[in-house]
mmCIF file of C-alpha atoms in Angstrom:
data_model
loop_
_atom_site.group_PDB
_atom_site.id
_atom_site.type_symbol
_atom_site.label_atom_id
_atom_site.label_comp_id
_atom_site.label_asym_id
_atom_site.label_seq_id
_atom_site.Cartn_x
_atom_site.Cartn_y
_atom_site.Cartn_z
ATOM 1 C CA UNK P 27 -37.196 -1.367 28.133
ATOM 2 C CA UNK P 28 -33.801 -3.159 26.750
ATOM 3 C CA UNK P 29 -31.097 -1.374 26.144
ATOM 4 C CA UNK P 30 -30.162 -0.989 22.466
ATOM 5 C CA UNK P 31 -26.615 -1.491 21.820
ATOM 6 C CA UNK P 32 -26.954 0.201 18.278
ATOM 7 C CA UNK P 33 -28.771 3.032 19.664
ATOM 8 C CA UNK P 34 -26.233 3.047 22.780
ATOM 9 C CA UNK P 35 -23.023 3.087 20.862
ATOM 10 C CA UNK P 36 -24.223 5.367 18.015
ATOM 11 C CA UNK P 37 -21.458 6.064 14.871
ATOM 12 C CA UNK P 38 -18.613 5.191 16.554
ATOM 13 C CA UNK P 39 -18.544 1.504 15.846
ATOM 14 C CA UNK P 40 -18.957 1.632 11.969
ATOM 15 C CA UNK P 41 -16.613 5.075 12.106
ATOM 16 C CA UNK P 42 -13.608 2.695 13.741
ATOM 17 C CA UNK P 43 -14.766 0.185 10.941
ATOM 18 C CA UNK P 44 -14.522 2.318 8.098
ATOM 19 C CA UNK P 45 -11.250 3.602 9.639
ATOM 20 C CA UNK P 46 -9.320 0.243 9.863
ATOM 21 C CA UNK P 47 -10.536 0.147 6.419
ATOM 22 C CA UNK P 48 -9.065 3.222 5.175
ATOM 23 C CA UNK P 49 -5.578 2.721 7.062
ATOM 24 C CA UNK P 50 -5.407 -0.330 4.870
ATOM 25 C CA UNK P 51 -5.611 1.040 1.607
ATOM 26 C CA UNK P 52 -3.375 4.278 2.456
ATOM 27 C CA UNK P 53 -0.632 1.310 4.001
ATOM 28 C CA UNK P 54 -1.129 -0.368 0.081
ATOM 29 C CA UNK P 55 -0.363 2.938 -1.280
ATOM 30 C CA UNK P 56 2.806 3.369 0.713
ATOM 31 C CA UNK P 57 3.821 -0.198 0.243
ATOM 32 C CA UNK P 58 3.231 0.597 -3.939
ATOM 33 C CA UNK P 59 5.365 3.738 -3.805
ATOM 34 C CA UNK P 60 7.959 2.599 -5.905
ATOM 35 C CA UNK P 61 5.171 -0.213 -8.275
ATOM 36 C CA UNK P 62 5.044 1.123 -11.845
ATOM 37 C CA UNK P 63 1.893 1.922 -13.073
ATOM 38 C CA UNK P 64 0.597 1.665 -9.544
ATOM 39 C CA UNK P 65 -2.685 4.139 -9.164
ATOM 40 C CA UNK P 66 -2.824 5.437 -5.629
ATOM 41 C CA UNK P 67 -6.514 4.409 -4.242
ATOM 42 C CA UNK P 68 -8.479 5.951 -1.383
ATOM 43 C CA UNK P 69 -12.296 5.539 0.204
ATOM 44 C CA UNK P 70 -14.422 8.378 0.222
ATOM 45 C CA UNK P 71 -15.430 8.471 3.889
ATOM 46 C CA UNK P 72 -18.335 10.086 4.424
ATOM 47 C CA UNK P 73 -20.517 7.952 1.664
ATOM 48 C CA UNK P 74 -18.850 5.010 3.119
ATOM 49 C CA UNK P 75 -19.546 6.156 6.861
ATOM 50 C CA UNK P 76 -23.351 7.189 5.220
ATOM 51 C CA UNK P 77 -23.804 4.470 3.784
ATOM 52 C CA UNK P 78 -22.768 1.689 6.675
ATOM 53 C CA UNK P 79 -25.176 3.475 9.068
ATOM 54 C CA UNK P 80 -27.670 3.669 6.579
ATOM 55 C CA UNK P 81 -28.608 7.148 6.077
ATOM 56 C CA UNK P 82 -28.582 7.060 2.738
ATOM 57 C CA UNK P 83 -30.139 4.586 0.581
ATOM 58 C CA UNK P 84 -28.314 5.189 -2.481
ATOM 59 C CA UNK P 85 -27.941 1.967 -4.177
ATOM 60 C CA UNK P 86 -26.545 1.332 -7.772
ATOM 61 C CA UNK P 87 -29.308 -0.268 -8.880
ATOM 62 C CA UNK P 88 -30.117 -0.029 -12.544
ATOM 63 C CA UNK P 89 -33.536 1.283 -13.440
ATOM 64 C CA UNK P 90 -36.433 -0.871 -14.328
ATOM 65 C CA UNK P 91 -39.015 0.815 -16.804
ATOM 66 C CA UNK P 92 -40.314 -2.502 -18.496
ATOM 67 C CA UNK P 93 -41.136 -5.760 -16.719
ATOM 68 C CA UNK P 94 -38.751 -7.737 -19.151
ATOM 69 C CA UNK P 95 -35.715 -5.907 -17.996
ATOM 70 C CA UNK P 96 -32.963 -7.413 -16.061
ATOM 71 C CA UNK P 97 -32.716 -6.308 -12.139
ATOM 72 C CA UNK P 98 -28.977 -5.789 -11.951
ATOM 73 C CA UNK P 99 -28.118 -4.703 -8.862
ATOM 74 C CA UNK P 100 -25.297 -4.124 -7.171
ATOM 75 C CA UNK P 101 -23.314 -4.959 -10.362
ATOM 76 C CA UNK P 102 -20.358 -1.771 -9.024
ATOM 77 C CA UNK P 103 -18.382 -3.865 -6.351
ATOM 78 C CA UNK P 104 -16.667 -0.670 -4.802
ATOM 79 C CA UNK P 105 -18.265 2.444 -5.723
ATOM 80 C CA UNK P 106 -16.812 4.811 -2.899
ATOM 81 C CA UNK P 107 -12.806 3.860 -3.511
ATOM 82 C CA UNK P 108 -11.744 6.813 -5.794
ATOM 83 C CA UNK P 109 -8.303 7.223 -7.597
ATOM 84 C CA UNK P 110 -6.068 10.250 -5.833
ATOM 85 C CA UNK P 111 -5.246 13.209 -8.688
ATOM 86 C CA UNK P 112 -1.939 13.237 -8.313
ATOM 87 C CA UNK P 113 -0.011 16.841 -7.775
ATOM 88 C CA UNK P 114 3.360 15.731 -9.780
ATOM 89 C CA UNK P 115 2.863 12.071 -11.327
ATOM 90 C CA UNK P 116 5.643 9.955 -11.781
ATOM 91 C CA UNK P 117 7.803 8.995 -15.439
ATOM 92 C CA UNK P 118 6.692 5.890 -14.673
ATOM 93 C CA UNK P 119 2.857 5.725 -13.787
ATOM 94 C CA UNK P 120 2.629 5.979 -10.035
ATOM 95 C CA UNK P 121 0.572 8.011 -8.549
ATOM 96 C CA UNK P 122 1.388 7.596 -4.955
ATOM 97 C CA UNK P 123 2.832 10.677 -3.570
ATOM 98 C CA UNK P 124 4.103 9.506 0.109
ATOM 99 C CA UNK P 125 4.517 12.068 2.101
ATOM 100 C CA UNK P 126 0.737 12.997 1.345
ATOM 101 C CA UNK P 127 -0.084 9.447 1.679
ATOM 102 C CA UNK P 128 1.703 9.341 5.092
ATOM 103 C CA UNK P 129 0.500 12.386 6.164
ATOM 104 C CA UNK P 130 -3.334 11.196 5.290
ATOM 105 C CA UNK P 131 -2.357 7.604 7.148
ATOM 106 C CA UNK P 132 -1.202 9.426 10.248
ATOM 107 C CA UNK P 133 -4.518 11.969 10.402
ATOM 108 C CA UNK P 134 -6.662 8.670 9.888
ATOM 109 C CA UNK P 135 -4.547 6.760 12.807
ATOM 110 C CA UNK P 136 -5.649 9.785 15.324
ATOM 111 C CA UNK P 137 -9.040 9.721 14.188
ATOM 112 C CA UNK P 138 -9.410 6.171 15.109
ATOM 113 C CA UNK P 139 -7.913 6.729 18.280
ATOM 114 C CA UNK P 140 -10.680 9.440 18.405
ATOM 115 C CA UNK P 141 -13.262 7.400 17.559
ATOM 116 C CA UNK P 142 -12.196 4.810 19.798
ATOM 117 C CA UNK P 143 -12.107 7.142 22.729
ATOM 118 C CA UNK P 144 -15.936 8.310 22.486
ATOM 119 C CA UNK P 145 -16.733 4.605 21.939
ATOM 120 C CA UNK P 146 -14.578 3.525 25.286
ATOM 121 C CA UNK P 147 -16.564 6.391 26.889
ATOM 122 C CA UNK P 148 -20.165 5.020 25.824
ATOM 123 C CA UNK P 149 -18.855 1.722 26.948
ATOM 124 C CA UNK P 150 -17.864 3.269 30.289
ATOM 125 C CA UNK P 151 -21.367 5.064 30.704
ATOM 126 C CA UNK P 152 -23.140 2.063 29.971
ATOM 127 C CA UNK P 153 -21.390 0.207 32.928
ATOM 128 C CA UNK P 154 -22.025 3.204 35.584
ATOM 129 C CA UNK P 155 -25.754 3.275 33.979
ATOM 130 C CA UNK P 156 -26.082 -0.593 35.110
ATOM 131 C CA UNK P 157 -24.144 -0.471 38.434
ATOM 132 C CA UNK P 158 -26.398 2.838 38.865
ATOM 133 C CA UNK P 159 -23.847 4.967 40.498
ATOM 134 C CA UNK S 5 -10.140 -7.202 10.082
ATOM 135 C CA UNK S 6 -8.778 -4.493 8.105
ATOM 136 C CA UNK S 7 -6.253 -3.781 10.638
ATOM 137 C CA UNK S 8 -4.755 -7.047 11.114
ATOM 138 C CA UNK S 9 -3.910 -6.474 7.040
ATOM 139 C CA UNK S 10 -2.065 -3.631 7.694
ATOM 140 C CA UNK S 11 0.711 -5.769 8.954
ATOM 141 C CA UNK S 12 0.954 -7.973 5.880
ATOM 142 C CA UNK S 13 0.734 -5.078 3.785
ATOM 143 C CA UNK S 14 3.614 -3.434 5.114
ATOM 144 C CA UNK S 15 5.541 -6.337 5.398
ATOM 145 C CA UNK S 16 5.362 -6.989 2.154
ATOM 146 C CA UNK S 17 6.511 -3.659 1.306
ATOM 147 C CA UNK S 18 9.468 -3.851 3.777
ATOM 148 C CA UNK S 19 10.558 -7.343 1.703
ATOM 149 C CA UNK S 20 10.293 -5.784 -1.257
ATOM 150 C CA UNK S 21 12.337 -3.275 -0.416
ATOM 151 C CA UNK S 22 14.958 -5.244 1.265
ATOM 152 C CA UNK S 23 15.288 -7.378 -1.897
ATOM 153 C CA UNK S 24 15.914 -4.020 -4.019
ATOM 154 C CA UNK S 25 18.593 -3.093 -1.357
ATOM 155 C CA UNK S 26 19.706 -6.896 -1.668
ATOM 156 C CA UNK S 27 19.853 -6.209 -6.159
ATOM 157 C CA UNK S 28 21.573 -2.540 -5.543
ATOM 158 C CA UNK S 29 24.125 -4.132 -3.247
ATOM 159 C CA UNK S 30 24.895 -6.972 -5.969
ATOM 160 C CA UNK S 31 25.205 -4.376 -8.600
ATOM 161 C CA UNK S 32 27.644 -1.712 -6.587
ATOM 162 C CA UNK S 33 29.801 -5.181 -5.543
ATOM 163 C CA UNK S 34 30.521 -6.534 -9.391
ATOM 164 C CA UNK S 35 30.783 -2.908 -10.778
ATOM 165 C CA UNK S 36 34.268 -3.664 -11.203
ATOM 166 C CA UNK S 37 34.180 -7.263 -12.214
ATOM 167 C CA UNK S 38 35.823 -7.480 -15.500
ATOM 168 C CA UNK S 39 35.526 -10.536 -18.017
ATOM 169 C CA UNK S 40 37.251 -11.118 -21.060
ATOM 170 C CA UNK S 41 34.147 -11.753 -23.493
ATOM 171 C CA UNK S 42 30.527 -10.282 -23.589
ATOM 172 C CA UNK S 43 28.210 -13.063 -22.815
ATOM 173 C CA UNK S 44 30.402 -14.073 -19.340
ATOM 174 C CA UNK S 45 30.242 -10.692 -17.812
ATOM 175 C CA UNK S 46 27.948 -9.317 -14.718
ATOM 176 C CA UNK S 47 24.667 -7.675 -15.997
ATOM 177 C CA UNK S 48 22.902 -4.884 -14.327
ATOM 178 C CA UNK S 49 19.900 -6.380 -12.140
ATOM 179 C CA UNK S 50 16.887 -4.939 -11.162
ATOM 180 C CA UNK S 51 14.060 -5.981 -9.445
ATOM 181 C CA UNK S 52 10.531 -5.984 -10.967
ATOM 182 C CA UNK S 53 7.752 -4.691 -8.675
ATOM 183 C CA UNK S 54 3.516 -5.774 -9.401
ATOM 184 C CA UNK S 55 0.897 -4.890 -7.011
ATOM 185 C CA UNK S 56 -0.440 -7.763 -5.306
ATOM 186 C CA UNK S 57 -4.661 -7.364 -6.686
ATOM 187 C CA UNK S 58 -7.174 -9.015 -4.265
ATOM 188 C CA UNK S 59 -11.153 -9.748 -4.913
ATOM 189 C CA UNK S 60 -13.040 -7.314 -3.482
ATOM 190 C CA UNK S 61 -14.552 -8.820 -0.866
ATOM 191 C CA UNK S 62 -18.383 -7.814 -0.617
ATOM 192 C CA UNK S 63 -19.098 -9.458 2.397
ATOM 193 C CA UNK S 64 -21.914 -7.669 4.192
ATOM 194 C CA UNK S 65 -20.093 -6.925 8.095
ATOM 195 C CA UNK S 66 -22.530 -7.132 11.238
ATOM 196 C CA UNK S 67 -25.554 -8.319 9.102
ATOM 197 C CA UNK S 68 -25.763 -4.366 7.342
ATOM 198 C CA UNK S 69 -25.478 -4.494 3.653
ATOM 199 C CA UNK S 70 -23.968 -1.245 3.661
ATOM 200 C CA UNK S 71 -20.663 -2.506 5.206
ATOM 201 C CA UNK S 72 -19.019 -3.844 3.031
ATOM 202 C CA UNK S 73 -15.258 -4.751 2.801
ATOM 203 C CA UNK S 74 -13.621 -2.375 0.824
ATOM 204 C CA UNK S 75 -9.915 -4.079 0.305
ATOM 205 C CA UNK S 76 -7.983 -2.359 -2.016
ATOM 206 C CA UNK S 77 -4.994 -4.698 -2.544
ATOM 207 C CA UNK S 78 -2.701 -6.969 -0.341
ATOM 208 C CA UNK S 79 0.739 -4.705 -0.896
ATOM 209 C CA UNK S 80 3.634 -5.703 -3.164
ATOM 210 C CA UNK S 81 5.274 -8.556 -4.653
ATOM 211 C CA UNK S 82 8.154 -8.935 -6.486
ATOM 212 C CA UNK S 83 7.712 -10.717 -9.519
ATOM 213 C CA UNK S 84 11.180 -11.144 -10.622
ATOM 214 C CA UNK S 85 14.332 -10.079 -11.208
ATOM 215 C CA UNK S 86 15.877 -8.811 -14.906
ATOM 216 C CA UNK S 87 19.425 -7.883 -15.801
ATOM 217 C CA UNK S 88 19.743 -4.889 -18.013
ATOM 218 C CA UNK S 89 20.090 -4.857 -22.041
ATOM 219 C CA UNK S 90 21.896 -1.843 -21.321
ATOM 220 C CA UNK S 91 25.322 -1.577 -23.664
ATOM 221 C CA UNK S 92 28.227 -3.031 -21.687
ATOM 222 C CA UNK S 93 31.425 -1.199 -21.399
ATOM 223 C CA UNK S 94 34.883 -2.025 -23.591
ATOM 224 C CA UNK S 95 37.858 -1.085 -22.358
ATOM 225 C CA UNK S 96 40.995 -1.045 -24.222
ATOM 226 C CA UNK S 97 43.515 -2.202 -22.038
ATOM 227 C CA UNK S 98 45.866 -5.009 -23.624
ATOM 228 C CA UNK S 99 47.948 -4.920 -20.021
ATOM 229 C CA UNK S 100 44.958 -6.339 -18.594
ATOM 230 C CA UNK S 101 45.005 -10.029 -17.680
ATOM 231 C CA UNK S 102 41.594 -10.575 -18.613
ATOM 232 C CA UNK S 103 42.104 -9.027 -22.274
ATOM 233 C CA UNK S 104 40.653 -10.464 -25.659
ATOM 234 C CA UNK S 105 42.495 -11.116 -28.850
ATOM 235 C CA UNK S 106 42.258 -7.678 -29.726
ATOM 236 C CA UNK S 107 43.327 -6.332 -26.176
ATOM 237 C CA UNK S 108 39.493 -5.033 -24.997
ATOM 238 C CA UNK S 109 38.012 -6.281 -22.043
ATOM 239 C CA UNK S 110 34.076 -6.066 -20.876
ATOM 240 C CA UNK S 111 33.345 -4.358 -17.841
ATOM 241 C CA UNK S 112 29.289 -4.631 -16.273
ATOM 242 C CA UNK S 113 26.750 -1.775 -17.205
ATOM 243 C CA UNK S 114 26.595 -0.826 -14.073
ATOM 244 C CA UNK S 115 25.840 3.135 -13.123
ATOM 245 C CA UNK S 116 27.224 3.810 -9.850
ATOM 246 C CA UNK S 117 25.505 6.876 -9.495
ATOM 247 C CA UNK S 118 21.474 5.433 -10.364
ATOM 248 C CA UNK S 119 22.393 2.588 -7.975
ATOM 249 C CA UNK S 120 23.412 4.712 -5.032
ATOM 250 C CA UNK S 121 19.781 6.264 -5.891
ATOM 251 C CA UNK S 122 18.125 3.352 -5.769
ATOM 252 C CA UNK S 123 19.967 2.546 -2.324
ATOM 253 C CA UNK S 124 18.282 5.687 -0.666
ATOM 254 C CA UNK S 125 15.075 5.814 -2.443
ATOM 255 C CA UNK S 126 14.360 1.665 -1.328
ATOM 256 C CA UNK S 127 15.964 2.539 2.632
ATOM 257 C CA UNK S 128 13.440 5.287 2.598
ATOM 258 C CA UNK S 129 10.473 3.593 1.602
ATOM 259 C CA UNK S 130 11.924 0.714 3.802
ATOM 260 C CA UNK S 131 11.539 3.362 6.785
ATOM 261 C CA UNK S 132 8.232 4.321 5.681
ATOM 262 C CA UNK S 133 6.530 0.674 5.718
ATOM 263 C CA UNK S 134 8.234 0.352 9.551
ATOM 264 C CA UNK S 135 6.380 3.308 10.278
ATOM 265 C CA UNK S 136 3.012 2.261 9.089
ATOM 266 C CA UNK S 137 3.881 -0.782 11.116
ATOM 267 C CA UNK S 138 4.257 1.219 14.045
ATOM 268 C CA UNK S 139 1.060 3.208 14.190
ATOM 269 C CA UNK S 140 -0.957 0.504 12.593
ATOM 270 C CA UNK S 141 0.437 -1.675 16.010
ATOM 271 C CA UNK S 142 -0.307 1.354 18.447
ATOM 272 C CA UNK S 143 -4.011 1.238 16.775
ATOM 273 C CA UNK S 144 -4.267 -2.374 17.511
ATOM 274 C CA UNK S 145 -3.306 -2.313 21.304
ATOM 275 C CA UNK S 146 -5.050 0.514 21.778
ATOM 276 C CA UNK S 147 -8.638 -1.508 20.307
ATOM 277 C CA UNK S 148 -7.615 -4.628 22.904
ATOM 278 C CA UNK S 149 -8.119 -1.718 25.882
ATOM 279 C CA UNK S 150 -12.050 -1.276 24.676
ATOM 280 C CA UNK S 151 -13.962 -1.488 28.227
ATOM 281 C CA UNK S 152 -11.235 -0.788 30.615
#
């Protein structure tokens, strides 16, 4: 009987993860608003969240139908960081659109702070658990 | 940490920015600033803006292969500044002190009215980095709290 700190803390760590992640990129786009030719970027969460917990097990592998083929695996660096369609590009190139980028930076910012408040509360059941109260 | 790059990221922003002010300010200053022959006159300058690419790190995080960094740049840079090919402006005025031979003199091809653009577009995007700051600093404290 140990206690499981994976199991314990469930999603929550690799959902603030992936979060800090995102807030990065979205705080590149806004710092590129005004970079020609700069292509707004963003991560598509839930295959990033899916695959850091490893529910899926989609890999970019390349298929092997011969035993003299290559294994190349892996050879896609990022696959889940997708360019955003923009609504209105601009004359010249950009595709950031800030007030949808800062809107999108703000809703991730309160979704770590949600994710960060059921991980405090895990944290804080964990402790009562061991002092048994 | 991704978060910890949010700060550089914006900061670079917020430099970049300050140097376009820093061009725009230059620019509205020597508007006036008449010369008496082409090559010695003030040229319209601009900044030149590149985003600043990093290598995607694919560091596995926590020993999961899943989890990898995904860092999609380190913010802004400014590569340089140019001065503008635009035509410059010739004046007649023969009263002038600074006249030619043939009475013209140069004035800077500067355009008042895309500079005072340029001023709000950069002290809004300016505002906008400081903002990111902000939250990205609220996120931060609010991850050294974890436990209490």
């Amino acid at each position: 009987m140990t206690i499981s700190f994976a199991n314990a803390l469930g999603i929550h760590e690799s959902a603030m993860h992936v979060r800090g992640q995102r807030a990065s990129i979205l705080a590149d786009n806004l710092a590129n608003v005004d970079t020609p030719n700069y292509k707004a970027k963003d991560l598509d969460f839930k295959q990033v969240l899916s695959r850091a917990t490893g529910s899926t097990k989609e890999t970019f592998a390349v298929q092997v139908t011969n035993d003299r083929h290559l294994n190349a695996q892996g050879f896609d660096a990022n696959p889940d960081m997708l360019y955003r369609v923009p609504h209105q590009p601009s004359i010249d190139g950009n595709t950031v659109e800030d007030q949808i980028e800062h809107a999108e930076y703000m809703k991730n910012a309160l979704q770590f702070q949600a994710s960060f408040t059921f991980l405090n509360s895990k944290f804080k059941g964990l402790t009562s658990a061991l002092r048994g109260e | 940490m991704a978060l910890g790059n949010i700060f550089d990221i914006a900061g670079s922003g917020m430099n970049a920015q300050s140097l376009r002010l820093n061009t725009t300010a230059s620019n509205l200053a020597n508007a006036q600033a008449a010369s008496s022959s082409a090559d010695q006159v003030y040229r319209n300058r601009q900044p030149v803006f590149a985003a600043i690419q990093e290598k995607a790190m694919g560091g596995a995080l926590f020993g999961n292969p899943g989890m990898s960094d995904h860092t999609a740049g380190s913010g802004v840079e400014v590569l340089g500044i140019v001065e503008s090919d635009a035509p410059l402006e010739r004046r007649y005025e023969p009263s002038h002190p600074m006249a030619d031979d043939e009475g013209y003199v140069f004035y800077p091809n500067v355009n008042v009215v895309e500079e005072m653009t340029n001023m709000i577009s950069a002290s809004r995007s300016f505002q906008m980095n400081v903002e990111v700051m902000n939250s990205a600093k609220q996120m931060v404290q609010r991850v050294l709290t974890l436990g209490q």
